[in-house]
Amino acid sequence: MLAQTIRRLIVAVPTLLAIITACFFLMHAAPGGPFTKERQVPPAIEARLEAKFGLDLPVHEQLMRYLSGLARGDLGPSMVYKDKTVGDIIAEGAPTSAILGISAMALALLIGGGLGIMAALRQNQAQDYVVMALAIAGVCLPPLVVGPIVQLVFGVQLQILPTGGLYRDEFGLRYLVLPVFTLALPLIAIISRLMRASMIETLRSNAIRTARAKGLPEAQVILRHALPIALLPIVSYVGPALAGVMAGSFVIETVFQLPGIGKQFVLAAGQRDYTLVMGVVLVYSVLIILFNLAADLMYRVLDPRARAT
Amino acid sequence: MAFWTNRRSLLAGAGGLGVTTSLGACANGRIIGFDKVRKTLDISNQGEPLSLDPHKASGSWENNVIGNMFIGLTTEDEKSEPIPGMAERWETSADGRTWTFYLRRALWSDGEACDAHDFEFGFKRILNPETLSDYASILYPIKNAQAVNNGEMDPDLLGVTALDDLTLEIQLEHPAPYLPQLLKHYTAYAVPKHVVERHGAAWVKPENIAVNGPFKVEKWWSNYIIHLVRNPSFFDANNVVLEHLYYYPTTDVNAAARKVMSGEAGWSTRFPSNQVETLRAALPGYVRVAPYLTCNYFSFNTTKAPFNDPRVRQALTMAYDREFVASQIYKTGERAAFSLVPPGIANYPGTARYPWMNVPIAERKREAERLLRAAGFGPNNPLRFEFSHRNTSDNPRVAVVAQNDWTSIAPWVSVELRGVEVQVHYANLRAKNFDAGDGGWIADYNDAKNYLYLFETRTGAQNYAGYSNPAYDQSVHLSDFESDAARRGELMNQAEQLALNDAPMCMSVFINSTNLVHPDITGYEDNLEDIHRARWFGIREA
């Protein structure tokens, strides 16, 4: 298992290189540059700016420069935010995105998982239909719509929860309620549907029939025998999805004014802040690779068949 | 019986209301956007500063923050008029080219003296090409500034000299009666020489910075919050009321308005103009709309057909119904633009206008058709061109009106619209890679030169239209060397009329500034520059 983990991590290096290269060329193919603005920078200054960031070099040389910096652990200076490096900006934003993403995913697993199991046990009954209808609604309503609605209802009209994400520069539980809920809603919807389908299938399997035949109490059948097997598709969904929410959600971070890296990423792309875009892509890629690996390891814990191979 | 039921439900209702209100009231830790007890103001600012270094800033949202941390030789009063800042008084030589500033004794926030040497250092630093300042070019009226900034001359030869600790002499290339206006701009702020020399580019980090203004940065969390605290070393600190300012970069105007509605911000530097009526009703006393130094205009690419023919440009400029756009697309009382320079600019006659300004639109369209036919267009030679516009805020809607106005001149006029991302749009304009395109301009200081500069030949790429008229250039040039303010204004006014007649651009509307301001903030005054320094803010007790 350790050997396999190490092998996977080694394979990750060329994957990351490929991602960086593709992203680098894509970004440089977009028209405009970090110094194109409403007011023109004097040509002499623009030339110096470009020289400072190496933008006057051919693209492949810029890539080599970037990669050699990366090898030394240097993500480079931000091309737009003049007082900060990419490392500074990611370090400021990553904790918020991570807290938000992990809380939303935990909430989604609890609620979505619970609802899914309930729906599966009451298949084709009223509860099932209600849960599935809610799930469809959750998938259909994008956070861009839900966010402002909950802000208006709970923040402006009822005035029981703040509309923003933090108390000025401090984290506070009350301040995270609305953003976490909004971020979790589509996850709850997807997880409950996955859980229901997977649980229904598992309940029909031979293993569960055997367990029931042995006369085990229903709760034990569900929790001890069916749940681990039924969780497998959830695990493979949660791995990459968690990487996605932890790398930040532009919509949530904008609507609730949270200092995460999702917002930084989208703004940076618009401002052609090449190094910052690359930095966030890198963080996201590393998370994806790690969580996919973690999901595979979880498989081994949950599924005896995977352990055997 | 019915009576009882009703009374019970009424009671229940009342109880429910009570619970809600008390929850709202006792919700501890809720941000109060304008907290009179803690003297704290939370501000929705329209963007994230790219830098807090005044020599590297370039946006009005940066000015909103930086202008509370530093003070120039002159500074703004409540109405953004220039008043003495670090300089207590100044003298001008007879030829208007040498100005002598007498500074007050003052301290940086770290206790060091802030004197004329810091100003000399500051001017030399921003104009030094190594500093990579985007905005140094607005200081080009200073002697040798342009040559220094282009790297052709040693920064030590710049026309700024500290004669002693409290006397600063500035020599100019040409008389500039607007110098007090210019010197309150953030490019002209002093920076603490001792701190910059010690920390280099990192001098501006909260742990290193020293300021000479009313507030000092305490914390800057990227794209989220900037916290300023009152600076007790500021020379007028005794009259500064507020203790804390929190700036939130709120690019989404709707979110900015919501933050004020929920009471979490006491001031938003913008609001969605199409919601002005709702906001007036929901937030009585908050809505502030004022004329602003901003214009929207369309550039015609005069370097190629069909817009190398002035008749085509005049025809399209005439046929565009800017009154409709001003009243129907914009909702906050924007004014149709019949001139390049907005009304109300200082030291300026402002009489230049499109000659057909008072002609009804239908007649203007007939005249436009006549002009186009005279230029050789007609059913057998249709006029076709592309109009590129920024795909942000109200610009796409304005583009549709323009398209409709132009195609309604005659059936043989066709206009294709192309919405483009802002960054790409300006890159195209600069490269002259367009037929006709929209654009906006916010003046940096209250002077007509700021607008006329856009159409000078020597402006280069930013003269998007590629307009080049020797008579125009000559008038603007002469105005630069005119020391009499009235005569100078007259020369610029002549130049403006030339540009309006030649129509390298089609003026659209003058945009208003829109703010939501807590009615209990005193010292906030509407003004043309939309600059409101927190130094003047006070608290009106209920």
Coordinates of C-alpha atoms in Angstrom, one line a residue, chain A residues 30-42 44-46 48-49 52-53 80-85 88-89 92-93 96 148 151-152 154-171 174-175 254-260 263-264 267 269-272, chain B residues 20 23-24 27-32 38 40 42 48-53 56 58 129-130 132-135 137-138 140 149-151 204-205 219-225 227 246 248 250 252 255 258-259 261-262 264 421 423-424 426-427 430 440-441 444 450 453 459-462 464:
Chain A
A30 CA -5.7 35.2 -24.3
P31 CA -5.5 38.7 -25.7
G32 CA -4.4 41.6 -23.6
G33 CA -1.8 41.5 -20.7
P34 CA -1.5 42.4 -17.1
F35 CA -0.6 46.0 -18.0
T36 CA -3.4 46.8 -20.4
K37 CA -5.7 49.3 -18.8
E38 CA -8.0 52.2 -19.4
R39 CA -5.2 54.6 -18.9
Q40 CA -2.1 53.7 -20.8
V41 CA 1.2 53.2 -19.0
P42 CA 4.0 55.2 -20.8
A44 CA 9.1 53.2 -21.6
I45 CA 7.5 52.1 -18.2
E46 CA 5.6 49.3 -19.9
R48 CA 10.4 48.0 -18.1
L49 CA 7.4 46.3 -16.4
K52 CA 10.8 42.8 -14.9
F53 CA 8.3 40.0 -15.2
V80 CA -1.1 42.9 -10.7
Y81 CA -0.9 43.3 -6.9
K82 CA 2.4 45.2 -6.6
D83 CA 3.0 44.8 -2.9
K84 CA 2.4 41.1 -2.7
T85 CA 3.8 37.7 -4.0
D88 CA 1.4 35.8 0.2
I89 CA -2.0 36.0 -1.6
E92 CA -4.0 34.7 3.0
G93 CA -6.9 33.2 1.1
T96 CA -10.8 30.6 4.4
P148 CA -28.6 36.6 -2.4
Q151 CA -28.9 37.1 2.5
L152 CA -32.1 39.0 1.9
F154 CA -32.0 36.0 7.0
G155 CA -29.8 39.1 6.8
V156 CA -31.9 42.0 5.7
Q157 CA -35.5 41.0 6.5
L158 CA -35.3 38.8 9.6
Q159 CA -31.9 40.3 10.6
I160 CA -31.0 37.1 12.4
L161 CA -27.8 36.3 10.5
P162 CA -25.1 38.5 9.0
T163 CA -25.0 38.8 5.2
G164 CA -21.2 38.8 5.1
G165 CA -18.9 35.9 5.7
L166 CA -16.7 37.1 8.5
Y167 CA -16.9 39.5 11.5
R168 CA -14.6 42.2 10.0
D169 CA -11.3 40.3 10.1
E170 CA -12.3 37.5 12.4
F171 CA -13.9 34.2 11.9
R174 CA -22.6 32.9 12.9
Y175 CA -20.9 34.4 10.0
T254 CA -18.1 37.1 -4.0
V255 CA -21.7 37.1 -2.8
F256 CA -20.7 36.7 0.9
Q257 CA -17.5 38.7 0.6
L258 CA -15.1 36.1 1.9
P259 CA -11.4 36.3 1.5
G260 CA -10.8 33.0 -0.3
K263 CA -12.4 34.9 -6.0
Q264 CA -8.7 35.6 -6.4
L267 CA -10.3 38.1 -10.8
A269 CA -7.8 35.5 -14.9
G270 CA -9.7 38.7 -15.8
Q271 CA -6.7 40.9 -14.9
R272 CA -4.2 38.6 -16.7
Chain B
T20 CA -37.5 38.5 16.0
L23 CA -32.9 38.3 18.2
G24 CA -31.9 41.1 15.9
A27 CA -27.3 39.3 18.0
N28 CA -23.9 39.9 19.6
G29 CA -21.0 40.3 17.3
R30 CA -23.2 41.7 14.5
I31 CA -21.2 44.4 12.6
I32 CA -22.6 47.9 12.9
R38 CA -16.7 52.8 18.8
T40 CA -16.0 52.9 13.4
D42 CA -17.3 50.1 7.5
E48 CA -9.3 45.9 -4.4
P49 CA -6.2 48.2 -4.3
L50 CA -3.5 46.8 -6.5
S51 CA -1.0 48.6 -4.2
L52 CA -1.1 50.9 -1.1
D53 CA 2.1 52.6 -2.3
K56 CA 2.1 52.6 -7.7
S58 CA -3.8 54.1 -10.3
P129 CA 11.6 54.7 -14.2
E130 CA 12.9 51.9 -11.8
L132 CA 7.6 51.4 -12.5
S133 CA 4.8 53.8 -11.6
D134 CA 1.8 53.6 -14.0
Y135 CA 0.8 57.1 -13.2
S137 CA 3.0 60.9 -16.3
I138 CA 0.5 63.2 -14.7
Y140 CA 5.1 65.8 -16.4
N149 CA 10.6 59.1 -16.4
N150 CA 11.7 58.0 -19.8
G151 CA 15.1 57.1 -18.4
V204 CA 4.2 49.7 2.5
K205 CA 3.5 46.5 4.4
K219 CA -4.1 45.1 8.4
W220 CA -4.6 44.2 4.7
W221 CA -6.2 40.9 3.9
S222 CA -6.1 40.5 0.1
N223 CA -9.4 41.0 -1.6
Y224 CA -11.3 41.2 1.6
I225 CA -10.6 43.9 4.1
H227 CA -8.3 48.1 8.3
Y246 CA -12.7 49.1 7.4
Y248 CA -14.3 46.0 1.8
T250 CA -17.0 45.0 -3.2
D252 CA -20.5 43.5 -7.0
A255 CA -23.8 43.2 -2.8
R258 CA -27.1 44.9 0.4
K259 CA -24.3 45.5 2.9
M261 CA -29.3 47.8 3.7
S262 CA -28.4 45.2 6.4
E264 CA -23.2 46.3 8.0
E421 CA -13.9 41.9 -22.2
Q423 CA -8.9 44.4 -20.9
V424 CA -9.1 43.1 -24.4
Y426 CA -8.6 48.6 -24.5
A427 CA -5.8 46.5 -26.0
R430 CA -4.6 51.0 -28.4
G440 CA -14.8 55.8 -20.4
W441 CA -12.6 58.4 -18.9
D444 CA -7.5 62.7 -12.4
N450 CA -7.2 66.2 -18.4
Y453 CA -5.0 65.5 -23.6
T459 CA -0.6 61.3 -26.6
G460 CA 0.0 58.3 -28.9
A461 CA -1.8 55.0 -28.3
Q462 CA -4.3 56.4 -25.9
Y464 CA -7.6 55.8 -29.6

